[in-house]
Coordinates of C-alpha atoms in Angstrom, one line a residue:
M1 CA 0.2 0.2 -0.1
P2 CA 1.7 3.2 -1.2
L3 CA 2.2 5.4 1.9
A4 CA 0.2 8.1 1.0
D5 CA -2.7 5.7 1.9
R6 CA -1.2 4.5 4.9
V7 CA -1.4 8.1 6.1
A8 CA -5.2 8.7 5.0
H9 CA -6.2 5.3 6.6
M10 CA -4.2 6.0 10.0
W11 CA -6.1 9.6 9.8
F12 CA -9.3 7.5 9.8
L13 CA -8.8 5.3 12.6
R14 CA -7.5 8.2 14.9
L15 CA -10.9 10.4 14.6
A16 CA -12.6 6.9 15.3
L17 CA -10.0 6.5 18.0
V18 CA -11.6 9.8 19.4
G19 CA -14.8 9.6 18.9
L20 CA -14.7 6.4 20.9
A21 CA -12.5 7.8 23.3
V22 CA -15.4 10.5 23.9
V23 CA -18.6 7.8 24.2
L24 CA -16.4 5.7 27.0
R25 CA -15.8 9.0 28.5
A26 CA -19.5 9.3 29.1
V27 CA -19.6 6.0 30.7
V28 CA -17.6 6.4 33.5
P29 CA -19.3 7.5 36.6
R30 CA -16.3 10.0 37.2
T31 CA -12.6 10.6 37.2
T32 CA -10.2 10.7 39.8
A33 CA -7.5 12.7 37.8
G34 CA -9.1 15.3 35.8
G35 CA -12.7 16.4 34.9
A36 CA -14.4 16.2 31.5
G37 CA -12.9 19.7 30.5
T38 CA -9.2 18.2 30.7
L39 CA -9.9 15.2 28.5
A40 CA -11.8 17.3 25.9
G41 CA -8.5 19.6 25.9
G42 CA -6.3 16.9 25.5
T43 CA -7.8 15.3 22.7
A44 CA -8.2 18.9 20.9
A45 CA -4.6 18.7 21.2
Y46 CA -3.8 15.3 20.1
L47 CA -5.5 15.8 16.9
G48 CA -4.2 19.5 16.6
V49 CA -0.6 17.8 16.6
S50 CA -1.6 15.0 14.6
L51 CA -3.0 17.3 11.9
S52 CA 0.3 19.1 12.2
L53 CA 2.5 16.3 11.7
Q54 CA 0.4 15.2 8.6
W55 CA 0.3 18.8 6.6
A56 CA 4.1 18.7 7.4
W57 CA 4.2 15.2 5.7
R58 CA 2.4 16.5 2.5
A59 CA 4.9 19.3 2.3
L60 CA 7.6 17.2 2.4
H61 CA 6.9 14.6 -0.5
R62 CA 10.0 12.9 0.5
R63 CA 9.8 9.3 1.4
H64 CA 12.4 9.2 3.9
R65 CA 11.6 12.0 5.7
G66 CA 7.3 10.8 5.1
L67 CA 8.5 7.6 7.1
V68 CA 9.9 9.6 9.8
L69 CA 6.8 11.6 10.5
F70 CA 4.3 8.6 9.5
G71 CA 6.3 7.0 13.0
A72 CA 6.5 10.1 14.8
M73 CA 2.7 10.0 14.4
L74 CA 2.4 6.8 15.8
L75 CA 4.1 7.6 19.0
V76 CA 1.8 11.0 19.5
D77 CA -1.0 8.1 19.3
G78 CA 0.7 5.8 22.5
V79 CA 1.0 9.3 24.3
Y80 CA -2.6 9.9 23.7
L81 CA -4.0 6.8 24.3
T82 CA -1.7 6.0 27.7
W83 CA -2.6 9.7 29.1
A84 CA -6.4 9.0 28.1
S85 CA -6.6 5.9 30.3
Y86 CA -4.8 7.4 33.0
L87 CA -7.6 10.0 33.2
T88 CA -10.6 7.4 33.2
G89 CA -9.4 5.1 35.8
G90 CA -5.8 3.6 34.9
A91 CA -5.3 0.0 34.1
S92 CA -9.2 -0.4 34.6
S93 CA -10.2 2.3 32.3
P94 CA -12.7 1.3 29.7
L95 CA -10.7 3.4 27.2
R96 CA -7.6 0.9 27.4
Y97 CA -9.5 -1.1 25.0
L98 CA -8.6 1.3 22.3
F99 CA -4.9 0.3 22.8
V100 CA -6.2 -2.9 20.9
L101 CA -8.0 -1.5 18.8
H102 CA -4.8 0.5 17.7
L103 CA -2.6 -2.0 17.5
V104 CA -5.1 -3.7 15.3
G105 CA -5.0 -0.8 13.0
V106 CA -1.4 -0.3 12.7
V107 CA -0.4 -4.1 11.7
L108 CA -2.7 -4.2 9.3
I109 CA -2.3 -0.4 7.9
G110 CA 1.2 -0.4 8.4
S111 CA 2.9 -3.5 8.7
Y112 CA 3.4 -6.6 11.0
R113 CA 7.0 -5.0 12.3
T114 CA 5.8 -1.9 13.1
G115 CA 3.1 -3.0 14.6
L116 CA 5.4 -5.1 17.0
K117 CA 7.4 -1.6 17.3
V118 CA 4.4 0.3 18.5
V119 CA 3.4 -2.4 20.9
A120 CA 6.5 -2.2 23.1
W121 CA 6.2 1.9 23.3
D122 CA 2.6 1.5 24.3
S123 CA 4.0 -1.3 27.3
L124 CA 6.7 1.5 28.1
L125 CA 4.2 4.2 28.3
L126 CA 1.9 2.3 30.7
F127 CA 4.4 1.4 32.8
A128 CA 6.1 4.2 33.1
A129 CA 2.6 5.8 34.0
L130 CA 2.1 3.3 36.8
R131 CA 6.1 4.3 38.0
L132 CA 4.7 7.9 37.8
Q133 CA 1.9 7.3 40.3
E134 CA 3.8 5.3 42.7
A135 CA 6.7 8.0 42.8
H136 CA 4.0 10.2 43.5
V137 CA 5.0 12.3 40.6
I138 CA 1.1 12.1 39.1
A139 CA -2.1 11.8 41.4
R140 CA -2.6 7.9 41.6
V141 CA -5.7 6.9 40.4
G142 CA -7.4 3.1 40.4
S143 CA -6.8 0.6 43.1
S144 CA -3.9 -0.3 45.2
S145 CA -0.3 -0.7 43.8
G146 CA -0.4 -4.9 43.9
A147 CA -3.7 -4.9 42.2
E148 CA -2.7 -2.3 39.4
Q149 CA 0.2 -3.8 39.0
Q150 CA -1.5 -6.9 38.0
Q151 CA -4.2 -5.6 36.0
L152 CA -1.5 -3.5 33.8
T153 CA 0.4 -6.8 33.2
A154 CA -2.6 -8.8 32.2
F155 CA -3.6 -6.1 30.0
V156 CA -0.2 -5.8 28.3
A157 CA 0.2 -9.0 27.5
V158 CA -3.4 -9.4 25.9
C159 CA -2.0 -6.6 23.8
W160 CA 0.8 -8.0 22.8
L161 CA -1.3 -11.5 22.2
V162 CA -3.3 -9.9 19.9
T163 CA -0.6 -8.1 17.9
L164 CA 1.4 -11.1 17.5
V165 CA -1.2 -12.9 16.4
A166 CA -2.7 -9.7 14.1
A167 CA 1.1 -9.8 12.8
A168 CA 1.1 -13.1 12.1
F169 CA -1.6 -13.2 9.7
S170 CA -0.5 -10.2 8.2
S171 CA 3.3 -11.4 7.7
V172 CA 1.3 -14.3 5.5
N173 CA -0.6 -11.5 3.5
E174 CA 2.7 -9.1 3.3
R175 CA 4.7 -12.6 1.8
E176 CA 1.8 -13.3 -0.6
L177 CA 1.7 -9.9 -1.9
R178 CA 5.4 -9.3 -2.2
R179 CA 5.4 -12.7 -4.0
R180 CA 2.3 -11.4 -6.4
R181 CA 4.0 -8.2 -6.9
G182 CA 7.3 -10.1 -7.6
D183 CA 5.6 -12.0 -9.9
I184 CA 4.1 -9.6 -11.8
E185 CA 7.2 -7.5 -12.2
A186 CA 9.1 -10.5 -13.7
L187 CA 6.0 -10.8 -16.0
A188 CA 6.8 -7.3 -16.8
R189 CA 10.3 -7.5 -17.6
M190 CA 9.7 -10.7 -19.7
A191 CA 7.3 -8.7 -21.7
T192 CA 9.6 -5.8 -22.3
D193 CA 12.5 -8.6 -23.2
L194 CA 10.5 -10.3 -25.6
E195 CA 9.5 -7.0 -27.1
L196 CA 13.5 -6.3 -28.3
L197 CA 13.5 -10.0 -30.1
D198 CA 12.1 -10.7 -33.5
D199 CA 13.7 -14.2 -33.7
P200 CA 11.3 -17.1 -32.7
N201 CA 13.7 -19.3 -31.1
A202 CA 15.7 -16.1 -29.3
I203 CA 12.1 -15.6 -27.4
A204 CA 11.4 -19.3 -26.8
C205 CA 14.9 -19.5 -24.9
A206 CA 14.4 -16.1 -23.1
A207 CA 11.3 -16.7 -22.5
L208 CA 11.9 -20.6 -20.8
D209 CA 14.8 -19.0 -18.7
R210 CA 12.6 -16.3 -17.2
I211 CA 10.0 -18.9 -16.6
A212 CA 12.0 -21.2 -14.7
G213 CA 14.0 -18.5 -13.4
T214 CA 11.0 -16.9 -11.7
F215 CA 9.4 -20.0 -10.2
A216 CA 12.4 -22.2 -9.6
F217 CA 11.6 -24.9 -11.9
D218 CA 14.9 -27.6 -12.2
R219 CA 14.0 -28.5 -15.6
A220 CA 11.8 -27.0 -18.5
I221 CA 11.0 -27.4 -22.3
L222 CA 9.5 -25.2 -24.6
I223 CA 7.9 -26.8 -27.6
A224 CA 6.0 -25.7 -30.5
G225 CA 5.5 -25.8 -34.5
R226 CA 3.4 -23.6 -36.8
A227 CA 2.1 -26.2 -38.3
E228 CA -0.3 -28.3 -36.4
G229 CA 0.7 -31.2 -35.5
D230 CA 4.5 -30.5 -36.4
L231 CA 5.9 -29.9 -32.7
A232 CA 9.7 -29.1 -32.2
V233 CA 11.8 -28.4 -28.9
M234 CA 12.5 -24.8 -29.7
A235 CA 14.6 -24.4 -25.9
A236 CA 15.2 -26.1 -23.1
H237 CA 16.2 -25.4 -19.6
G238 CA 18.4 -27.1 -16.9
L239 CA 19.6 -30.0 -18.5
D240 CA 22.8 -31.4 -18.1
G241 CA 25.1 -29.3 -20.0
L242 CA 25.3 -27.3 -23.2
D243 CA 25.2 -30.7 -25.0
G244 CA 22.2 -31.6 -23.5
L245 CA 20.6 -28.3 -24.7
N246 CA 22.0 -28.0 -28.1
G247 CA 21.1 -31.6 -28.8
L248 CA 17.3 -31.8 -27.7
K249 CA 16.6 -28.5 -29.6
G250 CA 14.6 -29.2 -33.0
T251 CA 13.6 -32.7 -32.0
R252 CA 10.4 -33.4 -33.1
C253 CA 8.1 -34.4 -31.0
R254 CA 5.3 -37.5 -31.9
P255 CA 2.6 -38.9 -30.3
G256 CA 3.7 -42.4 -28.7
A257 CA 1.4 -45.4 -27.8
G258 CA -2.2 -44.8 -25.9
A259 CA -3.1 -41.4 -25.1
G260 CA 0.2 -39.8 -26.5
T261 CA 2.5 -37.1 -25.3
V262 CA 1.1 -35.2 -22.6
A263 CA 1.6 -31.8 -24.3
L264 CA -0.9 -33.0 -27.1
R265 CA -3.8 -34.0 -24.1
A266 CA -3.3 -30.3 -22.5
M267 CA -2.9 -28.6 -25.9
A268 CA -6.2 -30.7 -26.9
A269 CA -7.9 -29.7 -23.3
H270 CA -6.6 -26.2 -23.9
R271 CA -5.8 -26.0 -20.0
T272 CA -2.7 -26.9 -17.6
L273 CA -2.1 -30.3 -16.6
L274 CA -0.3 -31.6 -13.7
E275 CA 1.7 -34.8 -13.7
S276 CA 3.1 -36.4 -11.3
G277 CA 5.4 -38.4 -13.7
I278 CA 6.0 -39.3 -17.0
D279 CA 4.9 -42.5 -18.8
P280 CA 7.7 -44.0 -21.1
E281 CA 5.1 -45.7 -23.4
A282 CA 3.2 -42.5 -24.1
D283 CA 6.0 -40.3 -24.3
P284 CA 9.3 -41.7 -24.8
W285 CA 10.7 -38.4 -26.3
L286 CA 10.0 -36.8 -23.1
S287 CA 10.9 -39.2 -21.0
A288 CA 14.2 -39.2 -22.8
A289 CA 14.8 -35.7 -22.6
L290 CA 13.6 -35.5 -18.7
P291 CA 15.3 -38.7 -17.7
G292 CA 13.4 -39.2 -14.2
G293 CA 11.3 -36.3 -14.6
A294 CA 8.0 -35.8 -11.8
N295 CA 6.0 -33.0 -10.6
L296 CA 5.1 -31.3 -13.9
I297 CA 3.3 -28.6 -15.1
V298 CA 2.6 -28.8 -18.5
T299 CA 0.5 -25.6 -20.3
P300 CA -0.3 -25.2 -23.3
L301 CA 0.5 -22.1 -25.5
S302 CA -2.1 -20.9 -27.9
A303 CA -2.9 -17.8 -29.5
D304 CA -6.5 -16.9 -31.0
G305 CA -7.9 -20.2 -29.0
S306 CA -5.8 -22.2 -31.4
P307 CA -2.7 -24.0 -29.6
F308 CA 0.6 -24.7 -31.4
G309 CA 2.9 -25.5 -28.4
A310 CA 3.3 -26.1 -24.6
L311 CA 5.6 -25.2 -21.5
V312 CA 6.9 -28.6 -20.1
L313 CA 7.9 -27.5 -16.3
E314 CA 9.4 -29.8 -13.6
H315 CA 9.3 -28.7 -9.8
G316 CA 11.3 -30.2 -7.5
L317 CA 9.2 -29.5 -4.5
R318 CA 12.2 -27.9 -2.3
R319 CA 11.9 -25.8 1.0
G320 CA 10.2 -22.8 0.0
S321 CA 9.3 -23.9 -3.8
R322 CA 5.6 -23.8 -4.5
V323 CA 3.3 -25.4 -7.0
D324 CA -0.4 -24.3 -5.8
Q325 CA -2.9 -22.4 -7.6
Q326 CA -2.1 -18.9 -7.8
A327 CA 1.3 -20.1 -9.3
V328 CA -0.3 -22.1 -11.9
A329 CA -2.0 -19.3 -12.6
M330 CA 0.5 -16.8 -13.1
V331 CA 2.7 -19.5 -15.3
E332 CA -0.6 -19.4 -17.6
R333 CA 0.4 -15.6 -17.5
F334 CA 3.5 -16.2 -18.3
A335 CA 2.5 -18.8 -21.0
S336 CA 0.1 -16.3 -22.7
Y337 CA 2.8 -13.6 -23.1
T338 CA 5.4 -16.2 -24.6
A339 CA 2.6 -17.7 -27.1
L340 CA 1.3 -14.0 -28.2
A341 CA 5.7 -13.3 -28.2
L342 CA 6.1 -16.4 -30.4
R343 CA 3.4 -15.8 -33.0
N344 CA 3.6 -12.3 -33.3
A345 CA 7.7 -13.0 -34.4
W346 CA 6.4 -16.1 -37.2
L347 CA 3.8 -13.6 -38.4
L348 CA 6.6 -10.8 -38.7
E349 CA 9.0 -13.7 -40.3
Q350 CA 5.9 -14.3 -42.7
V351 CA 5.3 -10.6 -43.6
T352 CA 9.3 -10.1 -44.1
R353 CA 9.7 -13.3 -46.3
S354 CA 6.5 -12.1 -48.1
A355 CA 8.1 -8.9 -49.2
A356 CA 11.1 -10.6 -49.7
T357 CA 10.1 -14.0 -52.3
D358 CA 8.0 -14.6 -55.1
G359 CA 4.7 -15.3 -54.0
L360 CA 4.2 -17.5 -57.4
T361 CA 7.8 -19.4 -57.1
G362 CA 8.7 -19.4 -52.9
I363 CA 12.5 -17.7 -54.5
A364 CA 13.6 -14.1 -54.3
N365 CA 11.6 -11.3 -55.9
R366 CA 12.9 -8.2 -57.8
R367 CA 13.0 -6.1 -54.9
T368 CA 15.5 -8.4 -53.2
F369 CA 17.1 -9.2 -56.1
D370 CA 18.0 -5.6 -56.9
V371 CA 19.1 -5.1 -52.9
A372 CA 21.2 -8.5 -53.3
I373 CA 23.2 -7.3 -56.6
S374 CA 24.5 -4.2 -55.1
R375 CA 25.3 -5.6 -51.9
E376 CA 27.2 -8.3 -53.9
L377 CA 29.1 -6.1 -56.0
A378 CA 30.2 -3.7 -53.1
R379 CA 31.4 -6.5 -51.4
A380 CA 33.4 -8.1 -54.3
G381 CA 34.7 -4.3 -55.1
R382 CA 36.6 -4.7 -51.6
A383 CA 37.5 -7.8 -51.8
S384 CA 38.8 -7.4 -55.2
E385 CA 36.8 -10.5 -56.2
P386 CA 34.5 -11.4 -59.3
V387 CA 30.5 -12.0 -59.4
S388 CA 28.8 -13.5 -62.6
L389 CA 25.0 -13.1 -62.9
L390 CA 22.7 -15.2 -65.0
M391 CA 19.5 -14.0 -66.9
L392 CA 17.6 -17.1 -68.2
D393 CA 14.2 -17.0 -70.0
V394 CA 11.6 -19.5 -70.6
D395 CA 11.5 -19.9 -74.3
H396 CA 8.1 -20.0 -75.8
F397 CA 6.3 -19.2 -72.4
K398 CA 3.8 -17.3 -74.2
K399 CA 3.0 -20.3 -76.3
L400 CA 2.9 -22.8 -73.3
N401 CA 0.2 -20.4 -71.5
D402 CA -2.2 -20.6 -74.9
I403 CA -1.4 -24.2 -75.6
H404 CA -1.8 -25.5 -72.0
G405 CA -3.3 -22.7 -69.6
H406 CA -2.0 -20.9 -67.6
Q407 CA -2.4 -23.4 -64.6
T408 CA 0.3 -25.4 -66.1
G409 CA 2.4 -22.6 -67.0
D410 CA 2.4 -21.1 -63.5
E411 CA 3.6 -25.2 -61.9
L412 CA 6.5 -24.8 -65.1
L413 CA 8.0 -21.5 -63.5
R414 CA 7.5 -23.3 -60.2
Q415 CA 9.7 -26.0 -61.2
V416 CA 12.2 -24.1 -62.7
A417 CA 12.5 -21.9 -59.7
R418 CA 12.9 -25.3 -57.9
I419 CA 15.6 -26.4 -60.1
L420 CA 17.7 -23.1 -60.0
A421 CA 17.2 -22.6 -56.2
G422 CA 17.7 -26.4 -55.7
H423 CA 21.3 -26.6 -57.8
S424 CA 22.7 -23.3 -56.9
R425 CA 25.1 -22.9 -53.7
E426 CA 23.6 -21.8 -50.4
F427 CA 25.1 -18.2 -50.6
D428 CA 23.8 -17.7 -54.7
T429 CA 20.8 -15.4 -55.0
T430 CA 18.1 -17.1 -57.1
A431 CA 15.4 -14.7 -58.0
R432 CA 12.3 -14.1 -60.5
Y433 CA 13.6 -10.9 -62.1
G434 CA 9.9 -10.7 -63.9
G435 CA 7.4 -12.7 -65.9
E436 CA 8.9 -15.8 -67.3
E437 CA 12.7 -14.4 -66.7
F438 CA 14.9 -15.6 -63.9
A439 CA 18.2 -14.6 -62.4
V440 CA 21.0 -15.9 -60.7
I441 CA 23.7 -14.2 -58.6
L442 CA 26.8 -16.1 -58.2
P443 CA 29.3 -14.7 -55.9
S444 CA 33.0 -15.1 -56.7
C445 CA 32.3 -17.1 -59.5
G446 CA 34.5 -15.9 -62.9
P447 CA 33.4 -16.0 -66.3
T448 CA 34.6 -19.8 -67.0
E449 CA 32.9 -21.2 -63.9
S450 CA 29.8 -19.1 -64.4
V451 CA 28.9 -20.4 -67.9
E452 CA 29.7 -24.1 -66.5
I453 CA 27.1 -23.7 -64.1
A454 CA 24.8 -21.8 -66.4
E455 CA 25.1 -25.0 -69.2
R456 CA 24.4 -27.2 -65.7
L457 CA 21.2 -25.5 -64.8
R458 CA 20.3 -25.1 -68.8
R459 CA 20.1 -29.2 -68.9
L460 CA 18.8 -30.0 -65.6
I461 CA 15.7 -27.8 -66.8
G462 CA 15.6 -29.3 -70.3
E463 CA 15.8 -32.5 -68.5
A464 CA 13.1 -32.3 -66.0
D465 CA 10.6 -35.1 -65.9
S466 CA 7.1 -32.8 -66.6
A467 CA 4.0 -32.7 -68.5
V468 CA 5.1 -30.0 -70.5
A469 CA 8.7 -30.1 -72.3
V470 CA 10.5 -26.7 -71.3
T471 CA 13.6 -25.1 -72.2
V472 CA 15.4 -21.9 -71.0
S473 CA 18.0 -19.3 -72.7
V474 CA 20.3 -18.2 -70.8
G475 CA 22.7 -15.2 -70.7
V476 CA 25.8 -14.8 -68.5
A477 CA 28.1 -11.5 -67.4
T478 CA 31.0 -11.2 -64.8
F479 CA 31.8 -8.2 -63.1
P480 CA 34.1 -6.5 -63.1
G481 CA 35.3 -7.3 -66.8
D482 CA 32.2 -7.3 -68.5
A483 CA 30.6 -4.2 -66.7
P484 CA 31.8 -2.3 -63.5
D485 CA 28.2 -1.8 -61.7
A486 CA 25.0 -3.3 -61.3
V487 CA 23.0 -1.7 -64.1
T488 CA 25.7 -2.4 -66.9
L489 CA 26.0 -6.1 -65.4
I490 CA 22.4 -6.4 -65.7
G491 CA 22.2 -4.6 -69.1
A492 CA 25.1 -7.1 -70.5
A493 CA 23.8 -10.1 -68.9
D494 CA 20.3 -9.4 -70.6
M495 CA 22.1 -8.3 -74.2
A496 CA 23.6 -12.0 -74.4
L497 CA 20.0 -13.4 -72.8
Y498 CA 18.8 -11.8 -76.4
E499 CA 21.4 -13.0 -78.0
S500 CA 20.5 -16.8 -77.2
K501 CA 16.8 -16.1 -78.1
R502 CA 18.1 -14.8 -81.9
A503 CA 20.6 -17.7 -82.2
G504 CA 17.5 -20.2 -81.8
R505 CA 17.1 -20.5 -77.9
N506 CA 17.8 -23.4 -75.4
R507 CA 21.7 -22.0 -75.3
V508 CA 24.1 -20.2 -73.1
T509 CA 25.7 -16.9 -74.2
A510 CA 28.3 -15.4 -72.3
A511 CA 29.0 -11.7 -72.7
S512 CA 32.5 -10.1 -73.2
T513 CA 34.2 -6.9 -73.1
P514 CA 35.4 -5.4 -76.7
P515 CA 38.2 -3.3 -77.5
G516 CA 36.2 -0.3 -77.3
G517 CA 35.1 -0.8 -73.5
V518 CA 31.7 -1.9 -74.5
S519 CA 29.9 -4.8 -73.6
A520 CA 28.6 -7.6 -76.0
P521 CA 28.1 -10.8 -76.3
A522 CA 31.1 -12.8 -76.7
A523 CA 30.3 -16.3 -76.1
E524 CA 27.4 -19.0 -76.9
H525 CA 26.6 -22.2 -75.9
A526 CA 24.0 -23.6 -78.1
A527 CA 21.9 -26.9 -77.4
P528 CA 21.7 -29.3 -80.7
P529 CA 18.5 -31.2 -81.3
G530 CA 18.2 -33.6 -78.1
N531 CA 20.0 -31.7 -76.1
A532 CA 23.3 -33.1 -77.1
S533 CA 26.8 -30.7 -75.9
P534 CA 26.1 -27.5 -77.0
A535 CA 27.8 -26.1 -79.9
V536 CA 30.0 -23.1 -80.5
S537 CA 29.3 -20.6 -82.9
A538 CA 31.1 -17.4 -84.2
G539 CA 29.4 -14.2 -86.1
A540 CA 31.5 -11.8 -88.3
A541 CA 30.4 -8.8 -86.5
D542 CA 32.3 -7.3 -83.7
W543 CA 29.2 -7.7 -81.3
L544 CA 28.4 -11.7 -82.5
P545 CA 29.6 -14.3 -80.0
T546 CA 33.4 -15.7 -80.2
P547 CA 35.0 -18.7 -79.7
I548 CA 35.5 -19.8 -76.2
T549 CA 38.3 -22.5 -75.8

């Protein structure tokens, strides 16, 4: 509870104490230490001092000094109650029960520690008042000294008992509140951490580490999959050694015999399951991942009502550990944030992939090609390495569309893209340049090697098993020999492609740089009937292909 709220509640408690003091004073037949005017004047002074301290607290607006003034107000409360009890009969005064009410209020509004300090202060004041009476410093009230001592001791004991009982319940409540606040703060920190990540695997690892650390789980596994039934381990915590962690990640989780894995059951039920152990027959993969696993909490991961994974958490039930309903509910909140972060990361990947790939063929689109070729030429310029570009065009594609239909044409484009992507190097860029044209960027690849690669790709496409036979024409250009930049390199490869189509299609033509410094087609690999070995031809004009030996 904020300090401002505690000060306000204590002020209302003081007003209640003053009201009860006035009522109880009315039932006291007489006082031996002063009249009603004395009590009224003291009460007014008490309220004045309390108001002054409260105004001083509001003026300071500093937590440290505010706590000091809050404690000072409690000390003033004790002085007032002791003085009012003395005026109305000492240890036998009906106002002494206001001590009990005040102590309970302090424990509940302040804290159990503050309550223990206040009861010690009140005890000191009560015994001090009795000693002052025995020393004849103030007038004696009540019965004989011995009886007064016994009554006061008994009453102080009651005050301590009530305070200790209230403090015990309050401490339990405070611990629970602190625990819940700690869980919420950990949840907020995890949400902040996940917002900074966009990789699904990094999100899974960060979330699982935060959950395991917050709830002291010994071992934990996060499994998830984008497609229904295709679950895999994305993150693991607490397994023996780094090899155990890395070895488990990516493991496919298939249902076993019987009811299937506990993760699948939790996902199907849309609720958290508590399991005392692992059934090796139903959960062979989980039994192998968590040998001897017990006291499991299995929480499904779902977004928009659709489960796509689960958290498998093992609790050791050590001293101070907890698996109660509140903890399970908080784990479910952590799981909800994790599921939302994973789903958002997957959606971001999908959007990014859609923006970078061609929707029909699934390879890079023109925008990605433009970025990639600029990047590769800049890198090659710094490293003084060549970069080759293949431009490919499907022969007679419009005619194929007119005869066999657009669906067949689309499937042919997808087949060509699969062959290009499947037979290129990992760091090559295969893109759909536009329509039936494709491009392949070959980093660190010179003129001779690029022609060989182009010829191999041309032959693979022509020999592919498809409903309709298809061939391609290819143009090849290399940086920096054929062009100094991306624009001229594309132009050189396109000119070579045009020459392949002019010379009869289904062939490879390489660009060359003539003495004048203008890129032109330099060599042509043409496929004779039957896809036999390509022949090399030469023209008389300067721009026509020249033999390559």
